[in-house]
């Protein structure tokens, strides 16, 4: 088996969200049977799944500083109101990110005052 060190570059990376700030002074886990994702492309766009809708928006980085947004999402009606609440809270939280730190296959984003925005796990790469 060959092992390659995980990249610490944000551009060209894809992440599953483990937990996010719900805007009510709490960091909570993603709802069961939903997936929140974030894909950062090399052209300065972030996109992914917000639970049942998809989203897209710009991002910029400078060292460990990050600015995200404004984010736009599709407007599909989700069957579960909890999923819609999760989407709104996650997208709002993402736009508050001021710093990011990648450690191996994990990433944390924090606000300017150090509050946790979200934690992420690097997506498994698809088999070719």
mmCIF file with all atom_site columns, N, CA and C in Angstrom, residues 48-113:
data_model
loop_
_atom_site.group_PDB
_atom_site.id
_atom_site.type_symbol
_atom_site.label_atom_id
_atom_site.label_alt_id
_atom_site.label_comp_id
_atom_site.label_asym_id
_atom_site.label_entity_id
_atom_site.label_seq_id
_atom_site.pdbx_PDB_ins_code
_atom_site.Cartn_x
_atom_site.Cartn_y
_atom_site.Cartn_z
_atom_site.occupancy
_atom_site.B_iso_or_equiv
_atom_site.pdbx_formal_charge
_atom_site.auth_seq_id
_atom_site.auth_comp_id
_atom_site.auth_asym_id
_atom_site.auth_atom_id
_atom_site.pdbx_PDB_model_num
ATOM 1   N N  . UNK A 1 48  ? -21.805 22.638 -3.186 1.00 0.00 ? 48  UNK A N  1
ATOM 2   C CA . UNK A 1 48  ? -22.061 21.394 -2.481 1.00 0.00 ? 48  UNK A CA 1
ATOM 3   C C  . UNK A 1 48  ? -23.525 21.196 -2.202 1.00 0.00 ? 48  UNK A C  1
ATOM 4   N N  . UNK A 1 49  ? -23.784 20.223 -1.345 1.00 0.00 ? 49  UNK A N  1
ATOM 5   C CA . UNK A 1 49  ? -25.136 19.911 -0.913 1.00 0.00 ? 49  UNK A CA 1
ATOM 6   C C  . UNK A 1 49  ? -25.376 20.560 0.435  1.00 0.00 ? 49  UNK A C  1
ATOM 7   N N  . UNK A 1 50  ? -26.538 21.212 0.565  1.00 0.00 ? 50  UNK A N  1
ATOM 8   C CA . UNK A 1 50  ? -26.912 21.817 1.839  1.00 0.00 ? 50  UNK A CA 1
ATOM 9   C C  . UNK A 1 50  ? -27.920 20.933 2.574  1.00 0.00 ? 50  UNK A C  1
ATOM 10  N N  . UNK A 1 51  ? -28.162 19.743 2.088  1.00 0.00 ? 51  UNK A N  1
ATOM 11  C CA . UNK A 1 51  ? -29.103 18.808 2.710  1.00 0.00 ? 51  UNK A CA 1
ATOM 12  C C  . UNK A 1 51  ? -30.051 18.252 1.670  1.00 0.00 ? 51  UNK A C  1
ATOM 13  N N  . UNK A 1 52  ? -30.851 19.127 1.059  1.00 0.00 ? 52  UNK A N  1
ATOM 14  C CA . UNK A 1 52  ? -31.653 18.690 -0.092 1.00 0.00 ? 52  UNK A CA 1
ATOM 15  C C  . UNK A 1 52  ? -31.491 19.654 -1.261 1.00 0.00 ? 52  UNK A C  1
ATOM 16  N N  . UNK A 1 53  ? -31.003 20.851 -1.012 1.00 0.00 ? 53  UNK A N  1
ATOM 17  C CA . UNK A 1 53  ? -30.693 21.807 -2.077 1.00 0.00 ? 53  UNK A CA 1
ATOM 18  C C  . UNK A 1 53  ? -29.185 21.858 -2.289 1.00 0.00 ? 53  UNK A C  1
ATOM 19  N N  . UNK A 1 54  ? -28.774 22.356 -3.441 1.00 0.00 ? 54  UNK A N  1
ATOM 20  C CA . UNK A 1 54  ? -27.361 22.578 -3.708 1.00 0.00 ? 54  UNK A CA 1
ATOM 21  C C  . UNK A 1 54  ? -27.074 24.068 -3.606 1.00 0.00 ? 54  UNK A C  1
ATOM 22  N N  . UNK A 1 55  ? -25.817 24.396 -3.367 1.00 0.00 ? 55  UNK A N  1
ATOM 23  C CA . UNK A 1 55  ? -25.427 25.797 -3.239 1.00 0.00 ? 55  UNK A CA 1
ATOM 24  C C  . UNK A 1 55  ? -24.132 26.067 -3.989 1.00 0.00 ? 55  UNK A C  1
ATOM 25  N N  . UNK A 1 56  ? -23.877 27.349 -4.206 1.00 0.00 ? 56  UNK A N  1
ATOM 26  C CA . UNK A 1 56  ? -22.704 27.785 -4.952 1.00 0.00 ? 56  UNK A CA 1
ATOM 27  C C  . UNK A 1 56  ? -22.381 29.210 -4.538 1.00 0.00 ? 56  UNK A C  1
ATOM 28  N N  . UNK A 1 57  ? -21.115 29.544 -4.508 1.00 0.00 ? 57  UNK A N  1
ATOM 29  C CA . UNK A 1 57  ? -20.712 30.912 -4.226 1.00 0.00 ? 57  UNK A CA 1
ATOM 30  C C  . UNK A 1 57  ? -19.207 31.049 -4.276 1.00 0.00 ? 57  UNK A C  1
ATOM 31  N N  . UNK A 1 58  ? -18.725 32.285 -4.213 1.00 0.00 ? 58  UNK A N  1
ATOM 32  C CA . UNK A 1 58  ? -17.283 32.520 -4.270 1.00 0.00 ? 58  UNK A CA 1
ATOM 33  C C  . UNK A 1 58  ? -16.615 32.326 -2.907 1.00 0.00 ? 58  UNK A C  1
ATOM 34  N N  . UNK A 1 59  ? -15.311 32.041 -2.965 1.00 0.00 ? 59  UNK A N  1
ATOM 35  C CA . UNK A 1 59  ? -14.497 32.056 -1.751 1.00 0.00 ? 59  UNK A CA 1
ATOM 36  C C  . UNK A 1 59  ? -13.120 32.594 -2.121 1.00 0.00 ? 59  UNK A C  1
ATOM 37  N N  . UNK A 1 60  ? -12.476 33.214 -1.156 1.00 0.00 ? 60  UNK A N  1
ATOM 38  C CA . UNK A 1 60  ? -11.092 33.650 -1.327 1.00 0.00 ? 60  UNK A CA 1
ATOM 39  C C  . UNK A 1 60  ? -10.325 33.268 -0.072 1.00 0.00 ? 60  UNK A C  1
ATOM 40  N N  . UNK A 1 61  ? -9.035  33.018 -0.241 1.00 0.00 ? 61  UNK A N  1
ATOM 41  C CA . UNK A 1 61  ? -8.177  32.712 0.901  1.00 0.00 ? 61  UNK A CA 1
ATOM 42  C C  . UNK A 1 61  ? -6.923  33.570 0.830  1.00 0.00 ? 61  UNK A C  1
ATOM 43  N N  . UNK A 1 62  ? -6.347  33.815 1.997  1.00 0.00 ? 62  UNK A N  1
ATOM 44  C CA . UNK A 1 62  ? -5.074  34.518 2.123  1.00 0.00 ? 62  UNK A CA 1
ATOM 45  C C  . UNK A 1 62  ? -4.415  33.945 3.369  1.00 0.00 ? 62  UNK A C  1
ATOM 46  N N  . UNK A 1 63  ? -3.481  33.032 3.166  1.00 0.00 ? 63  UNK A N  1
ATOM 47  C CA . UNK A 1 63  ? -2.922  32.299 4.302  1.00 0.00 ? 63  UNK A CA 1
ATOM 48  C C  . UNK A 1 63  ? -4.016  31.429 4.892  1.00 0.00 ? 63  UNK A C  1
ATOM 49  N N  . UNK A 1 64  ? -4.271  31.568 6.200  1.00 0.00 ? 64  UNK A N  1
ATOM 50  C CA . UNK A 1 64  ? -5.339  30.783 6.816  1.00 0.00 ? 64  UNK A CA 1
ATOM 51  C C  . UNK A 1 64  ? -6.651  31.567 6.893  1.00 0.00 ? 64  UNK A C  1
ATOM 52  N N  . UNK A 1 65  ? -6.683  32.764 6.309  1.00 0.00 ? 65  UNK A N  1
ATOM 53  C CA . UNK A 1 65  ? -7.914  33.562 6.284  1.00 0.00 ? 65  UNK A CA 1
ATOM 54  C C  . UNK A 1 65  ? -8.789  33.125 5.110  1.00 0.00 ? 65  UNK A C  1
ATOM 55  N N  . UNK A 1 66  ? -10.095 33.144 5.318  1.00 0.00 ? 66  UNK A N  1
ATOM 56  C CA . UNK A 1 66  ? -11.035 32.761 4.266  1.00 0.00 ? 66  UNK A CA 1
ATOM 57  C C  . UNK A 1 66  ? -12.249 33.678 4.309  1.00 0.00 ? 66  UNK A C  1
ATOM 58  N N  . UNK A 1 67  ? -12.752 33.993 3.129  1.00 0.00 ? 67  UNK A N  1
ATOM 59  C CA . UNK A 1 67  ? -14.010 34.720 2.987  1.00 0.00 ? 67  UNK A CA 1
ATOM 60  C C  . UNK A 1 67  ? -14.886 33.887 2.069  1.00 0.00 ? 67  UNK A C  1
ATOM 61  N N  . UNK A 1 68  ? -16.123 33.625 2.484  1.00 0.00 ? 68  UNK A N  1
ATOM 62  C CA . UNK A 1 68  ? -17.059 32.813 1.703  1.00 0.00 ? 68  UNK A CA 1
ATOM 63  C C  . UNK A 1 68  ? -18.331 33.610 1.468  1.00 0.00 ? 68  UNK A C  1
ATOM 64  N N  . UNK A 1 69  ? -18.793 33.590 0.213  1.00 0.00 ? 69  UNK A N  1
ATOM 65  C CA . UNK A 1 69  ? -20.105 34.154 -0.085 1.00 0.00 ? 69  UNK A CA 1
ATOM 66  C C  . UNK A 1 69  ? -20.045 35.435 -0.877 1.00 0.00 ? 69  UNK A C  1
ATOM 67  N N  . UNK A 1 70  ? -21.229 35.890 -1.224 1.00 0.00 ? 70  UNK A N  1
ATOM 68  C CA . UNK A 1 70  ? -22.530 35.352 -0.811 1.00 0.00 ? 70  UNK A CA 1
ATOM 69  C C  . UNK A 1 70  ? -22.831 34.014 -1.484 1.00 0.00 ? 70  UNK A C  1
ATOM 70  N N  . UNK A 1 71  ? -23.528 33.152 -0.755 1.00 0.00 ? 71  UNK A N  1
ATOM 71  C CA . UNK A 1 71  ? -23.895 31.840 -1.267 1.00 0.00 ? 71  UNK A CA 1
ATOM 72  C C  . UNK A 1 71  ? -25.321 31.875 -1.808 1.00 0.00 ? 71  UNK A C  1
ATOM 73  N N  . UNK A 1 72  ? -25.543 31.168 -2.898 1.00 0.00 ? 72  UNK A N  1
ATOM 74  C CA . UNK A 1 72  ? -26.876 31.035 -3.489 1.00 0.00 ? 72  UNK A CA 1
ATOM 75  C C  . UNK A 1 72  ? -27.237 29.554 -3.492 1.00 0.00 ? 72  UNK A C  1
ATOM 76  N N  . UNK A 1 73  ? -28.491 29.253 -3.205 1.00 0.00 ? 73  UNK A N  1
ATOM 77  C CA . UNK A 1 73  ? -28.946 27.857 -3.159 1.00 0.00 ? 73  UNK A CA 1
ATOM 78  C C  . UNK A 1 73  ? -30.156 27.678 -4.060 1.00 0.00 ? 73  UNK A C  1
ATOM 79  N N  . UNK A 1 74  ? -30.322 26.439 -4.541 1.00 0.00 ? 74  UNK A N  1
ATOM 80  C CA . UNK A 1 74  ? -31.540 26.117 -5.269 1.00 0.00 ? 74  UNK A CA 1
ATOM 81  C C  . UNK A 1 74  ? -32.705 26.240 -4.302 1.00 0.00 ? 74  UNK A C  1
ATOM 82  N N  . UNK A 1 75  ? -33.907 26.287 -4.808 1.00 0.00 ? 75  UNK A N  1
ATOM 83  C CA . UNK A 1 75  ? -35.077 26.550 -3.956 1.00 0.00 ? 75  UNK A CA 1
ATOM 84  C C  . UNK A 1 75  ? -36.054 25.371 -3.909 1.00 0.00 ? 75  UNK A C  1
ATOM 85  N N  . UNK A 1 76  ? -35.512 24.163 -3.966 1.00 0.00 ? 76  UNK A N  1
ATOM 86  C CA . UNK A 1 76  ? -36.351 22.972 -3.877 1.00 0.00 ? 76  UNK A CA 1
ATOM 87  C C  . UNK A 1 76  ? -36.959 22.887 -2.474 1.00 0.00 ? 76  UNK A C  1
ATOM 88  N N  . UNK A 1 77  ? -38.233 22.584 -2.385 1.00 0.00 ? 77  UNK A N  1
ATOM 89  C CA . UNK A 1 77  ? -38.892 22.426 -1.092 1.00 0.00 ? 77  UNK A CA 1
ATOM 90  C C  . UNK A 1 77  ? -38.504 21.070 -0.507 1.00 0.00 ? 77  UNK A C  1
ATOM 91  N N  . UNK A 1 78  ? -37.928 21.093 0.674  1.00 0.00 ? 78  UNK A N  1
ATOM 92  C CA . UNK A 1 78  ? -37.523 19.854 1.339  1.00 0.00 ? 78  UNK A CA 1
ATOM 93  C C  . UNK A 1 78  ? -38.724 19.311 2.107  1.00 0.00 ? 78  UNK A C  1
ATOM 94  N N  . UNK A 1 79  ? -38.908 18.003 2.078  1.00 0.00 ? 79  UNK A N  1
ATOM 95  C CA . UNK A 1 79  ? -40.059 17.379 2.726  1.00 0.00 ? 79  UNK A CA 1
ATOM 96  C C  . UNK A 1 79  ? -40.050 17.609 4.239  1.00 0.00 ? 79  UNK A C  1
ATOM 97  N N  . UNK A 1 80  ? -38.866 17.646 4.833  1.00 0.00 ? 80  UNK A N  1
ATOM 98  C CA . UNK A 1 80  ? -38.742 17.768 6.279  1.00 0.00 ? 80  UNK A CA 1
ATOM 99  C C  . UNK A 1 80  ? -38.344 19.203 6.643  1.00 0.00 ? 80  UNK A C  1
ATOM 100 N N  . UNK A 1 81  ? -39.151 19.907 7.420  1.00 0.00 ? 81  UNK A N  1
ATOM 101 C CA . UNK A 1 81  ? -38.802 21.280 7.814  1.00 0.00 ? 81  UNK A CA 1
ATOM 102 C C  . UNK A 1 81  ? -37.473 21.374 8.571  1.00 0.00 ? 81  UNK A C  1
ATOM 103 N N  . UNK A 1 82  ? -37.093 20.301 9.287  1.00 0.00 ? 82  UNK A N  1
ATOM 104 C CA . UNK A 1 82  ? -35.811 20.294 9.997  1.00 0.00 ? 82  UNK A CA 1
ATOM 105 C C  . UNK A 1 82  ? -34.642 20.394 9.025  1.00 0.00 ? 82  UNK A C  1
ATOM 106 N N  . UNK A 1 83  ? -34.789 19.751 7.866  1.00 0.00 ? 83  UNK A N  1
ATOM 107 C CA . UNK A 1 83  ? -33.736 19.803 6.853  1.00 0.00 ? 83  UNK A CA 1
ATOM 108 C C  . UNK A 1 83  ? -33.614 21.227 6.317  1.00 0.00 ? 83  UNK A C  1
ATOM 109 N N  . UNK A 1 84  ? -34.737 21.896 6.115  1.00 0.00 ? 84  UNK A N  1
ATOM 110 C CA . UNK A 1 84  ? -34.700 23.272 5.637  1.00 0.00 ? 84  UNK A CA 1
ATOM 111 C C  . UNK A 1 84  ? -34.048 24.183 6.677  1.00 0.00 ? 84  UNK A C  1
ATOM 112 N N  . UNK A 1 85  ? -34.336 23.960 7.956  1.00 0.00 ? 85  UNK A N  1
ATOM 113 C CA . UNK A 1 85  ? -33.701 24.734 9.016  1.00 0.00 ? 85  UNK A CA 1
ATOM 114 C C  . UNK A 1 85  ? -32.190 24.493 9.034  1.00 0.00 ? 85  UNK A C  1
ATOM 115 N N  . UNK A 1 86  ? -31.795 23.232 8.845  1.00 0.00 ? 86  UNK A N  1
ATOM 116 C CA . UNK A 1 86  ? -30.380 22.883 8.808  1.00 0.00 ? 86  UNK A CA 1
ATOM 117 C C  . UNK A 1 86  ? -29.694 23.602 7.649  1.00 0.00 ? 86  UNK A C  1
ATOM 118 N N  . UNK A 1 87  ? -30.323 23.590 6.475  1.00 0.00 ? 87  UNK A N  1
ATOM 119 C CA . UNK A 1 87  ? -29.739 24.249 5.309  1.00 0.00 ? 87  UNK A CA 1
ATOM 120 C C  . UNK A 1 87  ? -29.501 25.728 5.575  1.00 0.00 ? 87  UNK A C  1
ATOM 121 N N  . UNK A 1 88  ? -30.506 26.399 6.102  1.00 0.00 ? 88  UNK A N  1
ATOM 122 C CA . UNK A 1 88  ? -30.394 27.829 6.365  1.00 0.00 ? 88  UNK A CA 1
ATOM 123 C C  . UNK A 1 88  ? -29.278 28.118 7.373  1.00 0.00 ? 88  UNK A C  1
ATOM 124 N N  . UNK A 1 89  ? -29.227 27.332 8.453  1.00 0.00 ? 89  UNK A N  1
ATOM 125 C CA . UNK A 1 89  ? -28.207 27.543 9.486  1.00 0.00 ? 89  UNK A CA 1
ATOM 126 C C  . UNK A 1 89  ? -26.807 27.268 8.940  1.00 0.00 ? 89  UNK A C  1
ATOM 127 N N  . UNK A 1 90  ? -26.643 26.197 8.164  1.00 0.00 ? 90  UNK A N  1
ATOM 128 C CA . UNK A 1 90  ? -25.331 25.840 7.607  1.00 0.00 ? 90  UNK A CA 1
ATOM 129 C C  . UNK A 1 90  ? -24.833 26.922 6.650  1.00 0.00 ? 90  UNK A C  1
ATOM 130 N N  . UNK A 1 91  ? -25.693 27.350 5.730  1.00 0.00 ? 91  UNK A N  1
ATOM 131 C CA . UNK A 1 91  ? -25.273 28.366 4.754  1.00 0.00 ? 91  UNK A CA 1
ATOM 132 C C  . UNK A 1 91  ? -24.968 29.696 5.442  1.00 0.00 ? 91  UNK A C  1
ATOM 133 N N  . UNK A 1 92  ? -25.752 30.047 6.435  1.00 0.00 ? 92  UNK A N  1
ATOM 134 C CA . UNK A 1 92  ? -25.486 31.267 7.195  1.00 0.00 ? 92  UNK A CA 1
ATOM 135 C C  . UNK A 1 92  ? -24.144 31.153 7.915  1.00 0.00 ? 92  UNK A C  1
ATOM 136 N N  . UNK A 1 93  ? -23.895 30.003 8.524  1.00 0.00 ? 93  UNK A N  1
ATOM 137 C CA . UNK A 1 93  ? -22.633 29.785 9.243  1.00 0.00 ? 93  UNK A CA 1
ATOM 138 C C  . UNK A 1 93  ? -21.440 29.878 8.292  1.00 0.00 ? 93  UNK A C  1
ATOM 139 N N  . UNK A 1 94  ? -21.548 29.274 7.111  1.00 0.00 ? 94  UNK A N  1
ATOM 140 C CA . UNK A 1 94  ? -20.434 29.289 6.152  1.00 0.00 ? 94  UNK A CA 1
ATOM 141 C C  . UNK A 1 94  ? -20.017 30.713 5.812  1.00 0.00 ? 94  UNK A C  1
ATOM 142 N N  . UNK A 1 95  ? -20.987 31.606 5.701  1.00 0.00 ? 95  UNK A N  1
ATOM 143 C CA . UNK A 1 95  ? -20.674 32.991 5.338  1.00 0.00 ? 95  UNK A CA 1
ATOM 144 C C  . UNK A 1 95  ? -20.011 33.756 6.473  1.00 0.00 ? 95  UNK A C  1
ATOM 145 N N  . UNK A 1 96  ? -19.968 33.185 7.680  1.00 0.00 ? 96  UNK A N  1
ATOM 146 C CA . UNK A 1 96  ? -19.299 33.841 8.814  1.00 0.00 ? 96  UNK A CA 1
ATOM 147 C C  . UNK A 1 96  ? -17.855 33.382 8.973  1.00 0.00 ? 96  UNK A C  1
ATOM 148 N N  . UNK A 1 97  ? -17.413 32.422 8.165  1.00 0.00 ? 97  UNK A N  1
ATOM 149 C CA . UNK A 1 97  ? -16.056 31.882 8.295  1.00 0.00 ? 97  UNK A CA 1
ATOM 150 C C  . UNK A 1 97  ? -15.015 32.972 8.034  1.00 0.00 ? 97  UNK A C  1
ATOM 151 N N  . UNK A 1 98  ? -14.007 33.020 8.909  1.00 0.00 ? 98  UNK A N  1
ATOM 152 C CA . UNK A 1 98  ? -12.906 33.981 8.759  1.00 0.00 ? 98  UNK A CA 1
ATOM 153 C C  . UNK A 1 98  ? -11.550 33.283 8.678  1.00 0.00 ? 98  UNK A C  1
ATOM 154 N N  . UNK A 1 99  ? -11.460 32.081 9.271  1.00 0.00 ? 99  UNK A N  1
ATOM 155 C CA . UNK A 1 99  ? -10.213 31.314 9.204  1.00 0.00 ? 99  UNK A CA 1
ATOM 156 C C  . UNK A 1 99  ? -10.532 29.842 8.972  1.00 0.00 ? 99  UNK A C  1
ATOM 157 N N  . UNK A 1 100 ? -9.542  29.135 8.432  1.00 0.00 ? 100 UNK A N  1
ATOM 158 C CA . UNK A 1 100 ? -9.677  27.683 8.282  1.00 0.00 ? 100 UNK A CA 1
ATOM 159 C C  . UNK A 1 100 ? -8.347  27.038 8.618  1.00 0.00 ? 100 UNK A C  1
ATOM 160 N N  . UNK A 1 101 ? -8.430  25.787 9.069  1.00 0.00 ? 101 UNK A N  1
ATOM 161 C CA . UNK A 1 101 ? -7.228  25.032 9.389  1.00 0.00 ? 101 UNK A CA 1
ATOM 162 C C  . UNK A 1 101 ? -7.448  23.591 8.962  1.00 0.00 ? 101 UNK A C  1
ATOM 163 N N  . UNK A 1 102 ? -6.566  23.100 8.105  1.00 0.00 ? 102 UNK A N  1
ATOM 164 C CA . UNK A 1 102 ? -6.620  21.707 7.656  1.00 0.00 ? 102 UNK A CA 1
ATOM 165 C C  . UNK A 1 102 ? -5.534  20.937 8.395  1.00 0.00 ? 102 UNK A C  1
ATOM 166 N N  . UNK A 1 103 ? -5.943  19.856 9.053  1.00 0.00 ? 103 UNK A N  1
ATOM 167 C CA . UNK A 1 103 ? -5.020  18.963 9.742  1.00 0.00 ? 103 UNK A CA 1
ATOM 168 C C  . UNK A 1 103 ? -5.311  17.560 9.253  1.00 0.00 ? 103 UNK A C  1
ATOM 169 N N  . UNK A 1 104 ? -4.448  17.041 8.385  1.00 0.00 ? 104 UNK A N  1
ATOM 170 C CA . UNK A 1 104 ? -4.674  15.716 7.809  1.00 0.00 ? 104 UNK A CA 1
ATOM 171 C C  . UNK A 1 104 ? -5.954  15.698 7.002  1.00 0.00 ? 104 UNK A C  1
ATOM 172 N N  . UNK A 1 105 ? -6.884  14.825 7.391  1.00 0.00 ? 105 UNK A N  1
ATOM 173 C CA . UNK A 1 105 ? -8.159  14.703 6.679  1.00 0.00 ? 105 UNK A CA 1
ATOM 174 C C  . UNK A 1 105 ? -9.287  15.456 7.363  1.00 0.00 ? 105 UNK A C  1
ATOM 175 N N  . UNK A 1 106 ? -8.952  16.384 8.250  1.00 0.00 ? 106 UNK A N  1
ATOM 176 C CA . UNK A 1 106 ? -9.956  17.165 8.962  1.00 0.00 ? 106 UNK A CA 1
ATOM 177 C C  . UNK A 1 106 ? -9.735  18.655 8.699  1.00 0.00 ? 106 UNK A C  1
ATOM 178 N N  . UNK A 1 107 ? -10.820 19.412 8.753  1.00 0.00 ? 107 UNK A N  1
ATOM 179 C CA . UNK A 1 107 ? -10.732 20.856 8.610  1.00 0.00 ? 107 UNK A CA 1
ATOM 180 C C  . UNK A 1 107 ? -11.705 21.511 9.587  1.00 0.00 ? 107 UNK A C  1
ATOM 181 N N  . UNK A 1 108 ? -11.275 22.625 10.134 1.00 0.00 ? 108 UNK A N  1
ATOM 182 C CA . UNK A 1 108 ? -12.128 23.462 10.975 1.00 0.00 ? 108 UNK A CA 1
ATOM 183 C C  . UNK A 1 108 ? -12.191 24.849 10.369 1.00 0.00 ? 108 UNK A C  1
ATOM 184 N N  . UNK A 1 109 ? -13.354 25.453 10.414 1.00 0.00 ? 109 UNK A N  1
ATOM 185 C CA . UNK A 1 109 ? -13.496 26.865 10.066 1.00 0.00 ? 109 UNK A CA 1
ATOM 186 C C  . UNK A 1 109 ? -13.993 27.580 11.308 1.00 0.00 ? 109 UNK A C  1
ATOM 187 N N  . UNK A 1 110 ? -13.488 28.812 11.508 1.00 0.00 ? 110 UNK A N  1
ATOM 188 C CA . UNK A 1 110 ? -13.873 29.604 12.669 1.00 0.00 ? 110 UNK A CA 1
ATOM 189 C C  . UNK A 1 110 ? -14.216 31.027 12.247 1.00 0.00 ? 110 UNK A C  1
ATOM 190 N N  . UNK A 1 111 ? -15.009 31.685 13.077 1.00 0.00 ? 111 UNK A N  1
ATOM 191 C CA . UNK A 1 111 ? -15.357 33.084 12.849 1.00 0.00 ? 111 UNK A CA 1
ATOM 192 C C  . UNK A 1 111 ? -14.177 33.957 13.256 1.00 0.00 ? 111 UNK A C  1
ATOM 193 N N  . UNK A 1 112 ? -14.302 35.247 12.991 1.00 0.00 ? 112 UNK A N  1
ATOM 194 C CA . UNK A 1 112 ? -13.245 36.188 13.346 1.00 0.00 ? 112 UNK A CA 1
ATOM 195 C C  . UNK A 1 112 ? -12.953 36.171 14.851 1.00 0.00 ? 112 UNK A C  1
ATOM 196 N N  . UNK A 1 113 ? -13.980 35.941 15.672 1.00 0.00 ? 113 UNK A N  1
ATOM 197 C CA . UNK A 1 113 ? -13.758 35.913 17.127 1.00 0.00 ? 113 UNK A CA 1
ATOM 198 C C  . UNK A 1 113 ? -13.473 34.506 17.664 1.00 0.00 ? 113 UNK A C  1
#
